[in-house]
PDB file of C-alpha atoms in Angstrom:
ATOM      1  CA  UNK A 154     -21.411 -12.301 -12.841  1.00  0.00           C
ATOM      2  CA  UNK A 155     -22.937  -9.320 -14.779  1.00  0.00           C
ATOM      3  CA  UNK A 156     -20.614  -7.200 -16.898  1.00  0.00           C
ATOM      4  CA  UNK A 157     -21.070  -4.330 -14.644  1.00  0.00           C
ATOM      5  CA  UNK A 158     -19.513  -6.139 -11.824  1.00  0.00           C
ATOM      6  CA  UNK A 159     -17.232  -8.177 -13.927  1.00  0.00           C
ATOM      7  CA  UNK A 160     -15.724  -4.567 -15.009  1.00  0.00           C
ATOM      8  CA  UNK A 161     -15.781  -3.188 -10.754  1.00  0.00           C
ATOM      9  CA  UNK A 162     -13.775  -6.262 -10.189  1.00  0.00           C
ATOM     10  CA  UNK A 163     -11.170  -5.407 -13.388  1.00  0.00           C
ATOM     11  CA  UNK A 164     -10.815  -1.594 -12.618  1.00  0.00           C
ATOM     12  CA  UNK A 165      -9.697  -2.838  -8.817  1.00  0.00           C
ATOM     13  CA  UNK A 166      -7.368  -5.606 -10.015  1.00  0.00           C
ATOM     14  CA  UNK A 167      -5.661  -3.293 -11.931  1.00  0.00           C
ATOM     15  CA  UNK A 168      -5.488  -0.492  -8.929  1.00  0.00           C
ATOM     16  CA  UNK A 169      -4.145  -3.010  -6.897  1.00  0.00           C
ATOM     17  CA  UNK A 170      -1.683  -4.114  -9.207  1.00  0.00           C
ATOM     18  CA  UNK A 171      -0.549  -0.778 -10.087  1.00  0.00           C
ATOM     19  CA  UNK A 172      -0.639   0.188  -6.138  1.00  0.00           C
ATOM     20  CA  UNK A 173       1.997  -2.997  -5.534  1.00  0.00           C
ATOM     21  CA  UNK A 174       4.380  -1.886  -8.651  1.00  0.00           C
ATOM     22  CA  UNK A 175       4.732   1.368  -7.071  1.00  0.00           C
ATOM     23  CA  UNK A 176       5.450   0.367  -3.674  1.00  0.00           C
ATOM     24  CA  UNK A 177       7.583  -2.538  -4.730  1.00  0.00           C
ATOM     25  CA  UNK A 178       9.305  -1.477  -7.596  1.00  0.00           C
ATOM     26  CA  UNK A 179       8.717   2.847  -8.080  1.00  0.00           C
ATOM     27  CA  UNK A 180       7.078   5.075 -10.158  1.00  0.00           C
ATOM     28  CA  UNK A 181       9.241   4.109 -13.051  1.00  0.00           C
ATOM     29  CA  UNK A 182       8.256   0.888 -13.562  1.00  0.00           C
ATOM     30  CA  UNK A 183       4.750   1.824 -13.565  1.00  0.00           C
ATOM     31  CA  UNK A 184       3.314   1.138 -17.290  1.00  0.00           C
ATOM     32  CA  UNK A 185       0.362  -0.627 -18.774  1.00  0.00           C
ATOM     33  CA  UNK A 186       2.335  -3.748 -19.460  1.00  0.00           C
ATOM     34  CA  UNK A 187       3.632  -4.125 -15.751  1.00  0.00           C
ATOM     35  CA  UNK A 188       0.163  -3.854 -14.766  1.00  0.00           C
ATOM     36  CA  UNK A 189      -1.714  -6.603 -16.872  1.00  0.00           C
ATOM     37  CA  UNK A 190       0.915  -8.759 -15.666  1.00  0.00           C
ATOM     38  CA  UNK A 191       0.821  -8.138 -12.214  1.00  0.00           C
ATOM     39  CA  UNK A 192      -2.828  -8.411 -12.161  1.00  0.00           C
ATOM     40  CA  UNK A 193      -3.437 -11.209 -14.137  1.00  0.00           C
ATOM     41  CA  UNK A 194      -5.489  -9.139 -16.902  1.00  0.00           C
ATOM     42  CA  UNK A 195      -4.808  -8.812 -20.274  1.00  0.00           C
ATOM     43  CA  UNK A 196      -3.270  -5.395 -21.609  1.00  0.00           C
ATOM     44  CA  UNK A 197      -6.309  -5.862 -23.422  1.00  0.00           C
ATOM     45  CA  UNK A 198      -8.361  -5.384 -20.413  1.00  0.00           C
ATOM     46  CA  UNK A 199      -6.355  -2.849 -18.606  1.00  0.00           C
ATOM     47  CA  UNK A 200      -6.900  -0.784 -21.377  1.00  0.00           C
ATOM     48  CA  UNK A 201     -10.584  -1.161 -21.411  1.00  0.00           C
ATOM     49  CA  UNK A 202     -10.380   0.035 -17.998  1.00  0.00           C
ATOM     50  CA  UNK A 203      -7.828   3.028 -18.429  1.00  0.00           C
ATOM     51  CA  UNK A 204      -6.593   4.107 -21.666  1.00  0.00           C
ATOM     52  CA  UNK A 205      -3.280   5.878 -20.144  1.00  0.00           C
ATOM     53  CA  UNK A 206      -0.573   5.251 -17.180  1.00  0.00           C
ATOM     54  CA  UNK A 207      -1.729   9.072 -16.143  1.00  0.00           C
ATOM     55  CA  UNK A 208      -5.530   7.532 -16.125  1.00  0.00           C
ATOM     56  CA  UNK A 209      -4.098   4.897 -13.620  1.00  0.00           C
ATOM     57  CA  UNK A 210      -2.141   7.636 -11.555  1.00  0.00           C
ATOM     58  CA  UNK A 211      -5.681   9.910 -11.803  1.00  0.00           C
ATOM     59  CA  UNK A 212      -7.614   7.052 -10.354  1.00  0.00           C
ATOM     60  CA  UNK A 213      -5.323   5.881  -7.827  1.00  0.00           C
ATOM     61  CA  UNK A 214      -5.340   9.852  -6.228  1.00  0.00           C
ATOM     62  CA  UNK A 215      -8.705   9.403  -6.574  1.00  0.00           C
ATOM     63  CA  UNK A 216      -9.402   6.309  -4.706  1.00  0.00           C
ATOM     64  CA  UNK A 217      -6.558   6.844  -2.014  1.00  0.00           C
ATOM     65  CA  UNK A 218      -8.081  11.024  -1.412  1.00  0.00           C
ATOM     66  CA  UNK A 219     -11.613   9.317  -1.310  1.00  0.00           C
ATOM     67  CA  UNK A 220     -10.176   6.722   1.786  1.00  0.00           C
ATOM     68  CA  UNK A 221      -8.546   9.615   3.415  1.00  0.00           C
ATOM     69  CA  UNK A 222     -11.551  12.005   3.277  1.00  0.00           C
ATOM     70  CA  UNK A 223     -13.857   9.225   4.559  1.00  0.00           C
ATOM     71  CA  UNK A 224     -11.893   8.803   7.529  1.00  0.00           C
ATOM     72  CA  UNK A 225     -11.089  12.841   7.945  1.00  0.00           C
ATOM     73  CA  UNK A 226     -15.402  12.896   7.821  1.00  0.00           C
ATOM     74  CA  UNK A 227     -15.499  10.259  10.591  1.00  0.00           C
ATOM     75  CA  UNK A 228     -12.770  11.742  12.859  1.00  0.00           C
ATOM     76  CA  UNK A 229     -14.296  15.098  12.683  1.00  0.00           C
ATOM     77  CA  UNK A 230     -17.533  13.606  13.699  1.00  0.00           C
ATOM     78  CA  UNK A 231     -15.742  12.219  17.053  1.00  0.00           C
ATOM     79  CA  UNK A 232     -13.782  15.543  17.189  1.00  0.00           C
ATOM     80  CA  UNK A 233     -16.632  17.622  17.946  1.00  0.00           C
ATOM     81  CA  UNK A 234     -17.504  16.336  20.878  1.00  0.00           C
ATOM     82  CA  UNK A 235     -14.111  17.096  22.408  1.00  0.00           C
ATOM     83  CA  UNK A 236     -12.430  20.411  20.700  1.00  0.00           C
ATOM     84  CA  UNK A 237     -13.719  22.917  18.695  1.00  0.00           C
ATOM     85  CA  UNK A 238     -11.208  22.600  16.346  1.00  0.00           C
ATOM     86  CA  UNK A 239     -12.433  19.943  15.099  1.00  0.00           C
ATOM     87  CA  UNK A 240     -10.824  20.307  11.333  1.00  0.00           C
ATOM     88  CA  UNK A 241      -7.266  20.695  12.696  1.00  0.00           C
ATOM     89  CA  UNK A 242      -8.041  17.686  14.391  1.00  0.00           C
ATOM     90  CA  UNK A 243      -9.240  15.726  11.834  1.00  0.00           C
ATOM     91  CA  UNK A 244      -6.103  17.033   9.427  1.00  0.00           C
ATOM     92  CA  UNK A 245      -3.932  15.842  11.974  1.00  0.00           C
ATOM     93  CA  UNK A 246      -5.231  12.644  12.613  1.00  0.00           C
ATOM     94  CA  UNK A 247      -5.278  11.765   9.133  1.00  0.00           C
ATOM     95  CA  UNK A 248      -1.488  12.941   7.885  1.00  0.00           C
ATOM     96  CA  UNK A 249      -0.473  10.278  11.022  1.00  0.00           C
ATOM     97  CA  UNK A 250      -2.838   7.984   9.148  1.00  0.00           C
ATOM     98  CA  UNK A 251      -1.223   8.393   6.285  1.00  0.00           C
ATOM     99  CA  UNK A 252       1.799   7.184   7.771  1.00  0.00           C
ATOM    100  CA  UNK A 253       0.278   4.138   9.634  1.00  0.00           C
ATOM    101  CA  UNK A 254      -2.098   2.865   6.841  1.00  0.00           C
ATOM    102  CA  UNK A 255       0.126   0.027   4.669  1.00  0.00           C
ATOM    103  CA  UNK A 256       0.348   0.712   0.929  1.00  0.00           C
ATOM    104  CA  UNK A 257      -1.711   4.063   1.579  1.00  0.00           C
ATOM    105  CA  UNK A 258      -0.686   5.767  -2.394  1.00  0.00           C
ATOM    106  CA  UNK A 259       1.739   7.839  -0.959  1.00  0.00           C
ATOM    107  CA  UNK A 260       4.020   6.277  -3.905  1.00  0.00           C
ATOM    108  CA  UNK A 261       0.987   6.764  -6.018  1.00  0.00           C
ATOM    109  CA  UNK A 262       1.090  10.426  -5.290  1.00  0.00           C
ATOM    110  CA  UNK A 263       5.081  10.810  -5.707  1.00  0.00           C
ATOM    111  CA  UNK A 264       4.369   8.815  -9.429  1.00  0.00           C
ATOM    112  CA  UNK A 265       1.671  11.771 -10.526  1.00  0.00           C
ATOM    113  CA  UNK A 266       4.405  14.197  -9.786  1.00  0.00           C
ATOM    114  CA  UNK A 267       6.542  12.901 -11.650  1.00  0.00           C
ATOM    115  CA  UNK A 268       4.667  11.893 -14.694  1.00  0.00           C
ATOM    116  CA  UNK A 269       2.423  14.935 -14.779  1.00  0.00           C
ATOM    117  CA  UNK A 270       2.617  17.377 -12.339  1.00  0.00           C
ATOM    118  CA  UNK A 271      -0.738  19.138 -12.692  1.00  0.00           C
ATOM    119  CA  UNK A 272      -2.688  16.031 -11.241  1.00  0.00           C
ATOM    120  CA  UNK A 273      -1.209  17.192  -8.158  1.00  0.00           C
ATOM    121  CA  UNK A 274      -4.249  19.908  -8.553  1.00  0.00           C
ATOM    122  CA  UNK A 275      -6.245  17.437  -7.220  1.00  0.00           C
ATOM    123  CA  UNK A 276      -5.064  17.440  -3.610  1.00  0.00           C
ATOM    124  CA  UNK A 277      -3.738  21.101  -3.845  1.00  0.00           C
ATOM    125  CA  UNK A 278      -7.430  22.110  -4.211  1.00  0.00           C
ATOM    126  CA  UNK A 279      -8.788  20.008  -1.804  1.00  0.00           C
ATOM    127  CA  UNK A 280      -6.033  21.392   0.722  1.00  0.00           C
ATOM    128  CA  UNK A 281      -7.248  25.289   0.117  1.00  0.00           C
ATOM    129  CA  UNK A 282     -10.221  24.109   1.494  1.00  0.00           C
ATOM    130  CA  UNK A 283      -8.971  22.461   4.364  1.00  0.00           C
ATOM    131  CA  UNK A 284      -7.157  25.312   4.918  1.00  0.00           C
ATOM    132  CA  UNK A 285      -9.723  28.119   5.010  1.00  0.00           C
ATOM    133  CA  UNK A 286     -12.160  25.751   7.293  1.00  0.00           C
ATOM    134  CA  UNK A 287      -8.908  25.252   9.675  1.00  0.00           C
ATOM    135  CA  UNK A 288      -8.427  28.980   9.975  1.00  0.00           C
ATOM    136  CA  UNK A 289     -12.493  29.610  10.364  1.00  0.00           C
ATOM    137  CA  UNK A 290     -12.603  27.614  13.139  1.00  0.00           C
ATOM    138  CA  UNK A 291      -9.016  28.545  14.897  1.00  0.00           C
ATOM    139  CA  UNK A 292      -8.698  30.529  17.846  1.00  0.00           C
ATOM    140  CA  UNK A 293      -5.125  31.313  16.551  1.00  0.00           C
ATOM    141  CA  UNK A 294      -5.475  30.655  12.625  1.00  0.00           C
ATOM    142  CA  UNK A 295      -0.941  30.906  12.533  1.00  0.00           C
ATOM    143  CA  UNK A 296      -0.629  28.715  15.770  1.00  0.00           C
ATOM    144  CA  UNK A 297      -3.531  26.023  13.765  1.00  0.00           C
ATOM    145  CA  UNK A 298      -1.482  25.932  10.342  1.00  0.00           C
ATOM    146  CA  UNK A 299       1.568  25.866  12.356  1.00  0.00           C
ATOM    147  CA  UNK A 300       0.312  22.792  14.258  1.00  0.00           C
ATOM    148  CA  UNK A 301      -1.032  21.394  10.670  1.00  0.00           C
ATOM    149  CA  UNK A 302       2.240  21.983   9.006  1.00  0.00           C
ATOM    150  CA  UNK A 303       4.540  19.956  11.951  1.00  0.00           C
ATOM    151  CA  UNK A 304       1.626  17.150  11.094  1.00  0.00           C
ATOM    152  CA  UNK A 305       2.468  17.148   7.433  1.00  0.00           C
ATOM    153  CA  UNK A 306       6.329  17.840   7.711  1.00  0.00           C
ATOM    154  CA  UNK A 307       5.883  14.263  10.004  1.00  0.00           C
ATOM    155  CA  UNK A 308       4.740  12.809   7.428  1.00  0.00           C
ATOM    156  CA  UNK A 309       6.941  14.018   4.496  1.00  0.00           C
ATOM    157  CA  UNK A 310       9.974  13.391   6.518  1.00  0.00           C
ATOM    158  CA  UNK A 311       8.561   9.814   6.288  1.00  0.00           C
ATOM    159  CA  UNK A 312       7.328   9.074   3.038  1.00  0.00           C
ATOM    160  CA  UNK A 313      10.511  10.410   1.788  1.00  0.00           C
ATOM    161  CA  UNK A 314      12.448   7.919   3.963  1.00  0.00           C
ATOM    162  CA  UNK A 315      14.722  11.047   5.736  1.00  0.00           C
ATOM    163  CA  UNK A 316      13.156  10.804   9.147  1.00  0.00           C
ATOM    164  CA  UNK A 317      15.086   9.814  12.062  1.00  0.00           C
ATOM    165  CA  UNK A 318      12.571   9.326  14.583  1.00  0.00           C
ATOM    166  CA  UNK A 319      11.163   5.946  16.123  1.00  0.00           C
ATOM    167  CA  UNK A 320       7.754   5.038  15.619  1.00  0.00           C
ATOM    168  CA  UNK A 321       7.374   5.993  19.325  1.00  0.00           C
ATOM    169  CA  UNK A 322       8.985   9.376  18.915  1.00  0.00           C
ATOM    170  CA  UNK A 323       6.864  10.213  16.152  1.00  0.00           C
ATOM    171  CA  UNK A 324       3.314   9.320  17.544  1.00  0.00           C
ATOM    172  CA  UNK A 325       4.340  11.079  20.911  1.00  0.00           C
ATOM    173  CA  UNK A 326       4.650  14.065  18.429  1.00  0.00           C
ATOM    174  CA  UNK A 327       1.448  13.446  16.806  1.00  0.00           C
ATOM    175  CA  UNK A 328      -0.304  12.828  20.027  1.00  0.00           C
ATOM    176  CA  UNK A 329       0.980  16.709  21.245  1.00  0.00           C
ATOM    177  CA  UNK A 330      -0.198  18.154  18.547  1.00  0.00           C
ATOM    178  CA  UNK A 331      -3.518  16.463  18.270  1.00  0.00           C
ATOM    179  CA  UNK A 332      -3.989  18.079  21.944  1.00  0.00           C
ATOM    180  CA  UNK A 333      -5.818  21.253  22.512  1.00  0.00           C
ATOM    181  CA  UNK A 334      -3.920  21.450  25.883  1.00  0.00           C
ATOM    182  CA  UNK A 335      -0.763  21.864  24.590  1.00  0.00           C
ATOM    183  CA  UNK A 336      -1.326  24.945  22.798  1.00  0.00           C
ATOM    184  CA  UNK A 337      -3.843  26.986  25.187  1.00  0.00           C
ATOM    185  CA  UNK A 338      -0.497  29.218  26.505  1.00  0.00           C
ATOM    186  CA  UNK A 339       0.494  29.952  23.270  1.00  0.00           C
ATOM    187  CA  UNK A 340      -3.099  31.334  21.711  1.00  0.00           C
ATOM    188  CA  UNK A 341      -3.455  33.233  24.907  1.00  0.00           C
ATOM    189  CA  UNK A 342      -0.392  35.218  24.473  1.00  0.00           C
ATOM    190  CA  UNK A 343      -1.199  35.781  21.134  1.00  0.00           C
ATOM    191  CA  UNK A 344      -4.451  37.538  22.378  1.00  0.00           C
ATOM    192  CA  UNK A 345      -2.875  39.206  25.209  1.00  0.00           C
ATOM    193  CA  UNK A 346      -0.393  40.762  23.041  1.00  0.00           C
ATOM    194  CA  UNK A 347      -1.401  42.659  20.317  1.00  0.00           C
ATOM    195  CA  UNK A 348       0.891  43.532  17.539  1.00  0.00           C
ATOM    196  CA  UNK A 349       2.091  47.402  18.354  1.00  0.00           C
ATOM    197  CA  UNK A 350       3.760  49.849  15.704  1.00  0.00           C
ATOM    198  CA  UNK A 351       6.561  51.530  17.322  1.00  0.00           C
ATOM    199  CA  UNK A 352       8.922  53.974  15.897  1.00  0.00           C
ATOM    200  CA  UNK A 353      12.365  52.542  14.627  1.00  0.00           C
ATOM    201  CA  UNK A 354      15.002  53.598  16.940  1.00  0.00           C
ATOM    202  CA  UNK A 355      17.225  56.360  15.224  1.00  0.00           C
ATOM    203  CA  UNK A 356      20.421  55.185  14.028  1.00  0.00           C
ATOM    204  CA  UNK A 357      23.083  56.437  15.670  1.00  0.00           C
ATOM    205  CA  UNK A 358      25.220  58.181  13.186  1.00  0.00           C
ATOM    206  CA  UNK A 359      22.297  60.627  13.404  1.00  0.00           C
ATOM    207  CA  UNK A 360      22.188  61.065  16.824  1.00  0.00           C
ATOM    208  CA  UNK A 361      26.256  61.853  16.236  1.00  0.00           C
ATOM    209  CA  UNK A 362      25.409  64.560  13.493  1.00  0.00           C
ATOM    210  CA  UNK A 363      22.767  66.388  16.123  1.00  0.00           C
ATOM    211  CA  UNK A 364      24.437  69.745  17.380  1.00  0.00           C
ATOM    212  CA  UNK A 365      25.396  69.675  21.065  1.00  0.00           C
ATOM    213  CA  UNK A 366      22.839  72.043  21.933  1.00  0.00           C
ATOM    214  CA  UNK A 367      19.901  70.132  20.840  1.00  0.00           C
ATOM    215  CA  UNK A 368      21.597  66.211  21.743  1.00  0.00           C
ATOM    216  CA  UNK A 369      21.380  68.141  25.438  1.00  0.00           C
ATOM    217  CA  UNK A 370      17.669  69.373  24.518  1.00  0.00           C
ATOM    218  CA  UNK A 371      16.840  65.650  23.827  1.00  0.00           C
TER     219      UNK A 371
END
């Protein structure tokens, strides 16, 4: 085996490892020692591969937004040919993903918070741009990041263990708010009714302090 390959095979022994001490036993037990054990490397050759824990938290939100994008890419190509909202789709698809996929770094991503909080730049950038092609594309740009939001509140309400739906209950939600159908009432009031500036109703001690004469003109 050449030394590039020898080092591939390394760099994803020790994201594994590191992926298992964080599901298994938490962020805090993340370090460089737990990880050369767990992966069979020396500490030696984790550190030839990443010099810092926050260079193993960096690469693991790297690897786990790379999966996630890839399959957002692939859903949006399917998408097209049956909404055309085809980025809300895709958004949603992939937060019930999230939830589905075994091991998928969500305790990855909970460990960068807590050891450094501006790797969590990372995904916040990459969501501003989800979020401005969601709202190019919308019909109802609120009613879209509404729908986008009950996706990702699904899926926090998971990963942080306080959910109290069933697996059924929760992809029957998904499934509603993956469909177009659903939601077709709701955009078309918000076209039908356009916001209207009325004038604030007068309070009524001032209606009291009018004279007679003129409460009887009015």
């Amino acid at each position: 085996m050449d030394n590039p390959s020898r080092s591939e095979r390394s760099r994803n022994a020790a994201l594994d490892a590191a992926t298992t001490i964080l599901t298994r036993d938490g962020p805090g037990r993340l370090t460089l020692d737990a990880i050369a054990r767990e992966s069979g490397l020396s500490k030696g050759g984790v550190m030839h591969q990443f010099r810092t824990k926050e260079a193993v938290l960096r690469a693991l939100l790297e690897q786990q937004m790379a999966y996630f994008e890839e399959f957002s890419n692939r859903y949006i190509a399917k998408a097209r040919e049956t909404t055309d909202q085809p980025e809300l789709a895709a958004q949603i698809a992939t937060l019930r993903e999230a939830i589905s996929t075994p091991r998928s770094g969500a305790f990855a991503l909970l460990a960068a918070m807590n050891e450094n909080p501006e790797l969590m730049a990372m995904p916040r950038d990459v969501d501003i741009e989800k979020v401005a092609r969601m709202k190019a594309e919308a019909r109802d740009p609120d009613l879209a990041l509404l729908r986008w939001a009950a996706a990702r509140g699904l899926l926090l309400s998971s990963l942080f263990g306080l959910s109290s739906l069933s697996d059924a209950e929760r992809d029957r939600l998904f499934e509603r708010l993956l469909d177009d159908s659903k939601w077709t009432t709701l955009e078309q009031g918000a076209k039908a009714k356009p916001a209207r500036t009325t004038a604030s109703p007068q309070p009524a001690a001032a209606r009291a302090a009018k004279p007679a004469s003129a409460r009887k003109r009015s």
